[in-house]
Amino acid sequence: MLPQWIIEKKRDGNALTEEEIRFLIEGYTKEEIPDYQMAAFAMAVYFKGMTFEEMAILTDAMMRSGDLVDTSSIKLPKADKHSTGGIGDKVSLVLAPLIACCGIAVPMVSGRGLGITGGTLDKLESIPGYRTDLSEREFVDTIDKCGCSITGQTGQLAPADKKLYALRDVTGTVPSIPLIVASIMSKKMAEGIDSLVLDVKWGKGAFMQTMEDARELAHNMVEVGVCMGKNMTALLTGMNQPLGRTAGNALEVIESIEALKGNGPADLMQVTLELCGHMLLLSKKASDIKEAKGILLSHIESGEALERFKQMVGLQGGDPASIDDISKLPRAATQEPVSSSESGYIAAVDAEKIGRACILLGAGRKRTEDAVDFAVGVSDILKIGDKVQRGDKLLTVHANDPASCSEAVAMTREAFAFSEAPVESPELINEIVTPKGS
Ligand code: URA
């Protein structure tokens, strides 16, 4: 078998066999197949797509390209959540400790910021000392002690995806549903979980711009997960305005701490409780979503969820005192209010523009090798439907240098659109995708 024969077969729109897909992924992982052939293959998939069976085999081959996390010593049910990412999406920080309180272990391998969307690891690293490079032993020990751990992908977890993702990033082949399915699911399936809930976001601040694309991605990921023996549910959620009232690493940690204390903004709490609720249902810890939400709220009200978060932070080398005293978290030199030039109701908050402003401030990376500034970002973001008078504050820009501050002020002001008539806040949770026939 030669790689070029497989590339030609896909280029001509034919389905590949299991042997052919495994040959490509194994060869690429062992560096026997060069980047240029893999790039041609990715482009052929981009144009010709893949059958569902091919997608499932590709996911399995990429998952088996490296180590599988051995979570067999953990006797609790194991569940995780994956979000396709958005602006202000800090759900994982609230969800992992909250789920741990319910007797479900959460082995969460997370990522860094991608494009304009923030990354869970960058947010957590704004807590002084927090480590995201745990060994497998440290990862499993942390889960044993506090029920959850959030760490980064090691070189041994789905290495084929690590290589292929970097290649797709520079060859125009990222937005391909089969390649996204295999990329996300190969990493999640290597975590040793029983159940997975997906938050597939759509809209201006998300990877998938339309609900139709998000639905197709969600259906395929759910079915691939089921084929691999996992309990699966996906939610389609809107990302046409930022989630919560902050975007930026330490600012989002502060908002997550507030959420764990029961003071989170309504939209963040709605998405978090819905995702957590479905994790409880899949893990058979509740019989309906109402009961699940009651259980979850009781763990917030008792203070246990916040306590678990503090425990996880401490076990991963972070300073738990900074959770009680947020003045120990990074703070930017300047806080600049952005005021409204109009009176009326907020009709739109362009999540993409807010995300771009955060990148300008340094909250995300312009190049992969860049360091992020944990302190900068935006807070107090008003939401669609809020009523404002001319001169009212729309948000606060947190900056560490004057040039990026004034650029971010202009850009974030442009993110808002107004209406004279009252505006309904948009539906946040659009659909729940379950396996076919369930
Ligand atoms: N996130 C991933 O991990 N992979 C993709 O292909 C897209 C988003």
Short mmCIF file of C-alpha atoms and ligand atoms in Angstrom, two decimals:
data_model
loop_
_atom_site.label_atom_id
_atom_site.label_comp_id
_atom_site.label_asym_id
_atom_site.label_seq_id
_atom_site.Cartn_x
_atom_site.Cartn_y
_atom_site.Cartn_z
CA MET A 1 0.00 0.00 0.00
CA LEU A 2 1.27 3.49 -0.80
CA PRO A 3 0.01 6.75 0.77
CA GLN A 4 -0.55 8.29 -2.68
CA TRP A 5 -3.01 5.51 -3.61
CA ILE A 6 -5.07 6.33 -0.52
CA ILE A 7 -4.93 10.08 -1.26
CA GLU A 8 -6.06 9.43 -4.84
CA LYS A 9 -8.92 7.21 -3.67
CA LYS A 10 -10.22 9.94 -1.34
CA ARG A 11 -9.61 12.65 -3.95
CA ASP A 12 -11.94 10.72 -6.26
CA GLY A 13 -14.64 10.62 -3.59
CA ASN A 14 -14.39 6.97 -2.52
CA ALA A 15 -14.71 5.61 0.99
CA LEU A 16 -11.49 4.27 2.53
CA THR A 17 -11.12 0.89 4.23
CA GLU A 18 -10.15 0.47 7.88
CA GLU A 19 -6.75 -0.88 6.79
CA GLU A 20 -6.07 2.20 4.65
CA ILE A 21 -7.02 4.68 7.39
CA ARG A 22 -4.94 2.89 10.04
CA PHE A 23 -1.98 2.65 7.64
CA LEU A 24 -2.05 6.44 7.09
CA ILE A 25 -2.36 7.39 10.77
CA GLU A 26 0.25 4.89 11.96
CA GLY A 27 2.66 5.93 9.21
CA TYR A 28 2.15 9.62 9.95
CA THR A 29 2.65 9.15 13.71
CA LYS A 30 5.89 7.20 13.12
CA GLU A 31 7.05 9.90 10.69
CA GLU A 32 7.10 7.39 7.81
CA ILE A 33 4.51 9.46 5.93
CA PRO A 34 5.58 13.08 5.37
CA ASP A 35 3.58 16.24 6.09
CA TYR A 36 3.05 16.97 2.38
CA GLN A 37 1.19 13.70 1.83
CA MET A 38 -0.86 14.13 4.99
CA ALA A 39 -1.72 17.71 3.94
CA ALA A 40 -2.94 16.40 0.56
CA PHE A 41 -4.99 13.77 2.36
CA ALA A 42 -6.53 16.40 4.70
CA MET A 43 -7.45 18.56 1.69
CA ALA A 44 -9.05 15.55 -0.05
CA VAL A 45 -11.12 14.91 3.10
CA TYR A 46 -12.01 18.61 3.28
CA PHE A 47 -13.51 18.46 -0.23
CA LYS A 48 -14.89 14.90 -0.37
CA GLY A 49 -15.89 14.30 3.27
CA MET A 50 -16.03 10.93 4.96
CA THR A 51 -18.72 8.37 5.68
CA PHE A 52 -19.69 7.92 9.29
CA GLU A 53 -17.79 4.58 9.41
CA GLU A 54 -14.61 6.24 8.11
CA MET A 55 -14.92 8.98 10.76
CA ALA A 56 -15.26 6.41 13.55
CA ILE A 57 -12.21 4.47 12.31
CA LEU A 58 -10.16 7.67 11.94
CA THR A 59 -11.07 8.66 15.51
CA ASP A 60 -10.09 5.25 16.85
CA ALA A 61 -6.81 5.22 14.90
CA MET A 62 -5.90 8.70 16.18
CA MET A 63 -6.83 7.77 19.75
CA ARG A 64 -4.63 4.63 19.55
CA SER A 65 -1.68 6.61 18.14
CA GLY A 66 -0.66 7.26 21.77
CA ASP A 67 -1.35 6.25 25.36
CA LEU A 68 -4.80 5.86 26.85
CA VAL A 69 -5.14 7.35 30.34
CA ASP A 70 -5.51 4.44 32.76
CA THR A 71 -8.34 5.46 35.08
CA SER A 72 -9.20 1.88 36.10
CA SER A 73 -8.15 2.55 39.72
CA ILE A 74 -10.96 5.14 39.99
CA LYS A 75 -14.10 3.25 40.95
CA LEU A 76 -16.58 6.13 40.53
CA PRO A 77 -18.41 6.72 37.23
CA LYS A 78 -16.20 8.92 35.04
CA ALA A 79 -17.58 11.73 32.92
CA ASP A 80 -16.34 14.79 31.07
CA LYS A 81 -17.60 17.74 29.06
CA HIS A 82 -16.11 19.23 25.92
CA SER A 83 -16.93 22.63 24.50
CA THR A 84 -16.06 23.63 20.96
CA GLY A 85 -15.07 26.98 22.50
CA GLY A 86 -16.30 30.52 22.65
CA ILE A 87 -15.75 33.97 24.13
CA GLY A 88 -16.08 34.06 27.91
CA ASP A 89 -16.67 30.30 28.10
CA LYS A 90 -15.44 29.47 31.60
CA VAL A 91 -17.93 26.61 32.16
CA SER A 92 -15.25 23.93 32.78
CA LEU A 93 -13.94 25.76 35.86
CA VAL A 94 -17.36 25.63 37.51
CA LEU A 95 -18.50 22.28 36.10
CA ALA A 96 -15.58 20.02 37.10
CA PRO A 97 -15.72 20.65 40.90
CA LEU A 98 -19.52 20.74 40.86
CA ILE A 99 -19.73 17.33 39.17
CA ALA A 100 -17.08 15.95 41.54
CA CYS A 101 -19.43 16.80 44.46
CA CYS A 102 -22.02 14.45 42.92
CA GLY A 103 -19.84 11.31 43.15
CA ILE A 104 -18.68 11.42 39.52
CA ALA A 105 -14.96 11.59 38.68
CA VAL A 106 -13.94 14.22 36.09
CA PRO A 107 -10.64 13.48 34.26
CA MET A 108 -10.54 16.61 32.11
CA VAL A 109 -7.78 17.11 29.54
CA SER A 110 -8.19 20.66 28.26
CA GLY A 111 -6.68 22.95 25.68
CA ARG A 112 -5.27 26.43 25.30
CA GLY A 113 -6.85 29.35 23.50
CA LEU A 114 -7.47 28.73 19.81
CA GLY A 115 -7.95 31.72 17.50
CA ILE A 116 -10.12 34.26 19.32
CA THR A 117 -11.56 31.71 21.75
CA GLY A 118 -10.03 31.45 25.22
CA GLY A 119 -8.60 28.23 26.65
CA THR A 120 -9.29 26.59 30.00
CA LEU A 121 -5.58 25.95 30.65
CA ASP A 122 -4.67 29.63 30.15
CA LYS A 123 -7.45 30.64 32.56
CA LEU A 124 -6.33 28.20 35.26
CA GLU A 125 -2.67 29.15 34.88
CA SER A 126 -3.60 32.68 35.98
CA ILE A 127 -3.91 31.18 39.48
CA PRO A 128 -0.38 31.52 40.92
CA GLY A 129 1.42 28.14 40.84
CA TYR A 130 -1.37 26.13 39.11
CA ARG A 131 0.20 23.33 37.04
CA THR A 132 -1.35 22.06 33.79
CA ASP A 133 1.48 19.65 32.94
CA LEU A 134 0.59 16.81 35.31
CA SER A 135 1.97 13.33 34.69
CA GLU A 136 -0.63 10.57 34.35
CA ARG A 137 0.10 9.50 37.96
CA GLU A 138 -0.39 13.05 39.29
CA PHE A 139 -3.58 13.41 37.21
CA VAL A 140 -5.12 10.19 38.58
CA ASP A 141 -3.95 10.98 42.17
CA THR A 142 -5.60 14.42 42.01
CA ILE A 143 -8.88 12.84 40.85
CA ASP A 144 -8.61 10.23 43.63
CA LYS A 145 -8.27 12.97 46.25
CA CYS A 146 -10.79 15.58 45.11
CA GLY A 147 -12.84 13.97 42.32
CA CYS A 148 -11.61 16.13 39.44
CA SER A 149 -8.51 17.37 37.68
CA ILE A 150 -8.02 19.74 34.76
CA THR A 151 -4.69 19.38 32.98
CA GLY A 152 -3.13 19.66 29.50
CA GLN A 153 -2.61 17.12 26.69
CA THR A 154 0.73 15.36 27.15
CA GLY A 155 2.84 14.43 24.12
CA GLN A 156 1.62 10.84 24.58
CA LEU A 157 -2.11 11.56 24.33
CA ALA A 158 -3.34 11.24 20.71
CA PRO A 159 0.00 12.39 19.19
CA ALA A 160 -1.41 11.90 15.66
CA ASP A 161 -3.92 14.64 16.43
CA LYS A 162 -1.23 16.95 17.79
CA LYS A 163 0.69 16.65 14.50
CA LEU A 164 -2.33 16.69 12.23
CA TYR A 165 -3.94 19.65 13.99
CA ALA A 166 -0.79 21.76 13.56
CA LEU A 167 -0.68 20.75 9.87
CA ARG A 168 -4.38 21.59 9.32
CA ASP A 169 -3.85 24.95 10.96
CA VAL A 170 -1.44 25.98 8.17
CA THR A 171 -3.04 24.19 5.20
CA GLY A 172 -6.59 25.57 5.27
CA THR A 173 -8.09 22.28 6.43
CA VAL A 174 -9.33 23.10 9.96
CA PRO A 175 -13.06 23.55 9.15
CA SER A 176 -13.72 19.99 7.98
CA ILE A 177 -16.36 18.15 10.01
CA PRO A 178 -14.76 14.64 9.75
CA LEU A 179 -11.37 16.05 10.75
CA ILE A 180 -12.84 18.05 13.67
CA VAL A 181 -14.82 15.02 14.88
CA ALA A 182 -11.73 12.78 14.84
CA SER A 183 -9.56 15.47 16.43
CA ILE A 184 -11.86 16.23 19.36
CA MET A 185 -13.14 12.72 19.96
CA SER A 186 -9.72 11.00 19.74
CA LYS A 187 -8.52 13.12 22.68
CA LYS A 188 -11.70 12.76 24.75
CA MET A 189 -11.95 9.00 24.16
CA ALA A 190 -8.35 8.57 25.40
CA GLU A 191 -9.30 9.99 28.82
CA GLY A 192 -10.82 6.76 30.13
CA ILE A 193 -14.34 8.14 30.64
CA ASP A 194 -17.74 6.43 30.60
CA SER A 195 -19.82 9.46 29.57
CA LEU A 196 -19.28 12.67 27.62
CA VAL A 197 -21.46 15.75 27.24
CA LEU A 198 -20.61 18.09 24.36
CA ASP A 199 -21.32 21.80 24.22
CA VAL A 200 -21.33 22.59 20.51
CA LYS A 201 -21.41 26.34 20.11
CA TRP A 202 -22.56 28.24 17.08
CA GLY A 203 -22.59 31.93 16.18
CA LYS A 204 -20.21 34.82 15.60
CA GLY A 205 -17.94 34.00 18.54
CA ALA A 206 -17.73 30.27 17.76
CA PHE A 207 -15.95 27.91 15.44
CA MET A 208 -19.22 26.86 13.74
CA GLN A 209 -20.97 29.95 12.45
CA THR A 210 -24.38 28.40 11.76
CA MET A 211 -26.69 26.19 13.79
CA GLU A 212 -26.89 23.73 10.86
CA ASP A 213 -23.11 23.14 10.88
CA ALA A 214 -23.11 22.87 14.68
CA ARG A 215 -25.94 20.30 14.48
CA GLU A 216 -24.07 18.16 11.93
CA LEU A 217 -20.89 18.28 14.01
CA ALA A 218 -22.84 17.38 17.18
CA HIS A 219 -24.66 14.42 15.56
CA ASN A 220 -21.43 12.97 14.22
CA MET A 221 -19.55 13.35 17.51
CA VAL A 222 -22.42 11.79 19.47
CA GLU A 223 -22.61 8.79 17.12
CA VAL A 224 -18.83 8.27 17.07
CA GLY A 225 -18.82 8.34 20.89
CA VAL A 226 -21.65 5.77 21.00
CA CYS A 227 -19.73 3.52 18.56
CA MET A 228 -16.82 3.68 21.01
CA GLY A 229 -19.02 2.52 23.88
CA LYS A 230 -19.61 5.87 25.63
CA ASN A 231 -22.81 7.48 26.92
CA MET A 232 -23.23 10.66 24.89
CA THR A 233 -25.33 13.84 24.77
CA ALA A 234 -24.63 17.14 22.99
CA LEU A 235 -26.17 20.57 23.48
CA LEU A 236 -26.26 23.20 20.76
CA THR A 237 -25.73 26.55 22.44
CA GLY A 238 -25.60 30.07 21.04
CA MET A 239 -22.39 32.11 21.04
CA ASN A 240 -23.67 35.30 19.44
CA GLN A 241 -22.73 37.27 22.56
CA PRO A 242 -20.03 36.45 25.14
CA LEU A 243 -20.95 33.99 27.90
CA GLY A 244 -21.13 35.69 31.29
CA ARG A 245 -19.84 39.18 31.91
CA THR A 246 -16.07 38.68 31.59
CA ALA A 247 -13.53 37.59 28.96
CA GLY A 248 -9.85 37.26 29.85
CA ASN A 249 -8.01 34.74 31.99
CA ALA A 250 -7.90 35.95 35.64
CA LEU A 251 -11.16 37.88 35.14
CA GLU A 252 -12.86 34.63 34.13
CA VAL A 253 -11.39 32.81 37.14
CA ILE A 254 -12.93 35.51 39.38
CA GLU A 255 -16.31 35.11 37.67
CA SER A 256 -16.07 31.32 38.07
CA ILE A 257 -15.37 31.69 41.80
CA GLU A 258 -18.46 33.87 42.07
CA ALA A 259 -20.47 31.24 40.16
CA LEU A 260 -19.27 28.53 42.57
CA LYS A 261 -20.47 30.76 45.42
CA GLY A 262 -23.92 31.01 43.79
CA ASN A 263 -23.45 34.53 42.40
CA GLY A 264 -22.78 33.65 38.74
CA PRO A 265 -24.46 35.51 35.86
CA ALA A 266 -27.71 33.92 34.66
CA ASP A 267 -26.45 32.76 31.23
CA LEU A 268 -23.30 31.12 32.61
CA MET A 269 -25.35 29.34 35.29
CA GLN A 270 -27.98 28.20 32.77
CA VAL A 271 -25.45 26.57 30.43
CA THR A 272 -23.39 25.11 33.29
CA LEU A 273 -26.40 23.59 35.08
CA GLU A 274 -27.80 22.15 31.84
CA LEU A 275 -24.46 20.53 30.89
CA CYS A 276 -23.91 19.26 34.45
CA GLY A 277 -27.51 18.02 34.57
CA HIS A 278 -26.96 15.87 31.47
CA MET A 279 -23.73 14.50 32.97
CA LEU A 280 -25.72 13.42 36.04
CA LEU A 281 -28.35 11.79 33.83
CA LEU A 282 -25.76 9.88 31.77
CA SER A 283 -24.02 8.74 34.99
CA LYS A 284 -27.38 7.68 36.47
CA LYS A 285 -27.10 10.08 39.42
CA ALA A 286 -30.50 11.65 38.73
CA SER A 287 -33.64 10.49 36.95
CA ASP A 288 -34.61 13.78 35.33
CA ILE A 289 -33.07 17.17 34.63
CA LYS A 290 -35.10 18.92 37.34
CA GLU A 291 -33.85 16.55 40.02
CA ALA A 292 -30.30 16.89 38.63
CA LYS A 293 -30.39 20.69 38.85
CA GLY A 294 -31.70 20.49 42.44
CA ILE A 295 -28.75 18.28 43.42
CA LEU A 296 -26.28 20.62 41.69
CA LEU A 297 -27.67 23.76 43.33
CA SER A 298 -27.50 22.13 46.76
CA HIS A 299 -23.74 21.61 46.31
CA ILE A 300 -23.29 25.27 45.39
CA GLU A 301 -25.43 26.47 48.32
CA SER A 302 -23.55 24.28 50.83
CA GLY A 303 -20.20 25.73 49.70
CA GLU A 304 -18.93 22.24 48.80
CA ALA A 305 -18.43 23.04 45.09
CA LEU A 306 -16.15 25.98 45.90
CA GLU A 307 -14.29 23.86 48.44
CA ARG A 308 -13.64 21.17 45.75
CA PHE A 309 -12.31 23.82 43.37
CA LYS A 310 -9.93 25.07 46.07
CA GLN A 311 -8.82 21.50 46.77
CA MET A 312 -8.11 20.86 43.07
CA VAL A 313 -6.16 24.13 42.79
CA GLY A 314 -4.06 23.21 45.85
CA LEU A 315 -3.39 19.66 44.64
CA GLN A 316 -2.19 21.01 41.27
CA GLY A 317 0.32 23.38 42.88
CA GLY A 318 -1.87 26.50 42.87
CA ASP A 319 -2.35 28.87 45.79
CA PRO A 320 -5.78 28.08 47.33
CA ALA A 321 -5.58 31.37 49.30
CA SER A 322 -5.97 33.24 46.00
CA ILE A 323 -9.46 31.74 45.65
CA ASP A 324 -10.51 33.27 49.01
CA ASP A 325 -8.63 36.50 48.37
CA ILE A 326 -8.86 37.42 44.69
CA SER A 327 -6.47 40.37 45.19
CA LYS A 328 -3.75 37.67 44.96
CA LEU A 329 -4.76 37.02 41.32
CA PRO A 330 -3.14 39.06 38.51
CA ARG A 331 -4.67 42.52 38.07
CA ALA A 332 -4.09 44.87 35.12
CA ALA A 333 -2.57 48.34 35.58
CA THR A 334 -5.55 50.17 34.02
CA GLN A 335 -9.33 49.74 34.25
CA GLU A 336 -10.98 51.83 31.55
CA PRO A 337 -14.80 52.09 31.37
CA VAL A 338 -16.34 52.11 27.87
CA SER A 339 -19.47 54.22 27.79
CA SER A 340 -22.48 54.05 25.52
CA SER A 341 -22.86 56.70 22.83
CA GLU A 342 -26.60 55.93 22.58
CA SER A 343 -29.68 55.40 24.71
CA GLY A 344 -31.92 52.38 24.15
CA TYR A 345 -31.82 48.61 24.43
CA ILE A 346 -28.77 46.54 23.57
CA ALA A 347 -29.61 44.64 20.39
CA ALA A 348 -26.26 42.89 19.77
CA VAL A 349 -22.90 42.30 21.46
CA ASP A 350 -20.51 41.03 18.79
CA ALA A 351 -18.63 38.20 20.52
CA GLU A 352 -16.03 38.08 17.75
CA LYS A 353 -15.11 41.75 18.27
CA ILE A 354 -14.87 41.25 22.04
CA GLY A 355 -12.64 38.22 21.40
CA ARG A 356 -10.41 40.20 19.04
CA ALA A 357 -10.12 43.03 21.57
CA CYS A 358 -8.99 40.49 24.19
CA ILE A 359 -6.29 39.20 21.81
CA LEU A 360 -5.13 42.80 21.20
CA LEU A 361 -4.87 43.34 24.95
CA GLY A 362 -2.72 40.19 25.22
CA ALA A 363 -5.25 37.79 26.80
CA GLY A 364 -4.73 35.37 23.88
CA ARG A 365 -1.90 34.58 21.50
CA LYS A 366 -1.10 36.33 18.21
CA ARG A 367 1.45 33.56 17.49
CA THR A 368 1.56 30.05 19.04
CA GLU A 369 4.80 30.80 20.90
CA ASP A 370 3.43 33.99 22.56
CA ALA A 371 2.92 34.17 26.32
CA VAL A 372 -0.50 35.35 27.48
CA ASP A 373 -1.11 38.24 29.86
CA PHE A 374 -3.32 36.73 32.57
CA ALA A 375 -4.55 40.06 33.94
CA VAL A 376 -6.05 41.71 30.86
CA GLY A 377 -9.48 41.40 29.25
CA VAL A 378 -12.94 42.86 29.72
CA SER A 379 -15.45 42.73 32.57
CA ASP A 380 -18.97 44.00 33.39
CA ILE A 381 -20.12 43.27 29.82
CA LEU A 382 -23.77 44.26 29.36
CA LYS A 383 -26.03 41.74 27.64
CA ILE A 384 -28.54 41.78 24.79
CA GLY A 385 -31.82 43.22 26.13
CA ASP A 386 -30.20 45.46 28.79
CA LYS A 387 -31.48 49.05 28.83
CA VAL A 388 -28.89 51.86 28.74
CA GLN A 389 -28.78 55.64 28.78
CA ARG A 390 -26.19 57.55 26.78
CA GLY A 391 -23.01 57.67 28.90
CA ASP A 392 -23.75 54.42 30.82
CA LYS A 393 -20.94 51.91 31.07
CA LEU A 394 -21.10 49.05 28.51
CA LEU A 395 -18.06 47.22 29.86
CA THR A 396 -14.65 47.76 31.48
CA VAL A 397 -11.39 47.21 29.60
CA HIS A 398 -8.50 45.87 31.74
CA ALA A 399 -5.19 46.74 30.07
CA ASN A 400 -1.49 46.76 30.80
CA ASP A 401 -0.41 49.20 28.09
CA PRO A 402 -1.96 52.44 26.82
CA ALA A 403 -1.84 51.63 23.07
CA SER A 404 -3.69 48.31 23.31
CA CYS A 405 -6.08 49.90 25.81
CA SER A 406 -7.27 52.60 23.42
CA GLU A 407 -7.54 50.11 20.52
CA ALA A 408 -9.58 47.73 22.70
CA VAL A 409 -11.83 50.56 23.91
CA ALA A 410 -12.66 51.50 20.29
CA MET A 411 -13.14 47.90 19.21
CA THR A 412 -15.37 46.91 22.13
CA ARG A 413 -17.52 50.04 21.74
CA GLU A 414 -18.14 48.95 18.12
CA ALA A 415 -19.26 45.53 19.36
CA PHE A 416 -22.54 46.97 20.66
CA ALA A 417 -25.65 47.70 18.58
CA PHE A 418 -28.77 49.39 19.95
CA SER A 419 -32.51 49.42 19.39
CA GLU A 420 -35.16 51.89 20.50
CA ALA A 421 -37.63 49.08 21.11
CA PRO A 422 -37.11 46.45 23.83
CA VAL A 423 -35.08 43.41 22.71
CA GLU A 424 -35.58 39.83 23.92
CA SER A 425 -32.45 38.08 25.07
CA PRO A 426 -31.71 35.22 22.61
CA GLU A 427 -32.36 31.54 23.37
CA LEU A 428 -29.16 30.15 24.84
CA ILE A 429 -29.78 26.42 24.63
CA ASN A 430 -31.13 25.59 21.21
CA GLU A 431 -31.18 21.80 20.97
CA ILE A 432 -30.28 18.65 22.83
CA VAL A 433 -28.75 16.01 20.57
CA THR A 434 -28.99 12.41 21.78
CA PRO A 435 -27.92 9.20 20.02
CA LYS A 436 -30.17 7.99 17.19
CA GLY A 437 -32.84 5.65 18.44
CA SER A 438 -32.51 6.72 22.10
N1 URA B 1 -10.70 21.55 18.58
C1 URA B 1 -9.92 20.46 18.37
O1 URA B 1 -9.35 19.91 19.30
N2 URA B 1 -9.77 20.01 17.10
C2 URA B 1 -10.39 20.58 16.05
O2 URA B 1 -10.23 20.11 14.94
C3 URA B 1 -11.19 21.70 16.29
C4 URA B 1 -11.34 22.17 17.57
#
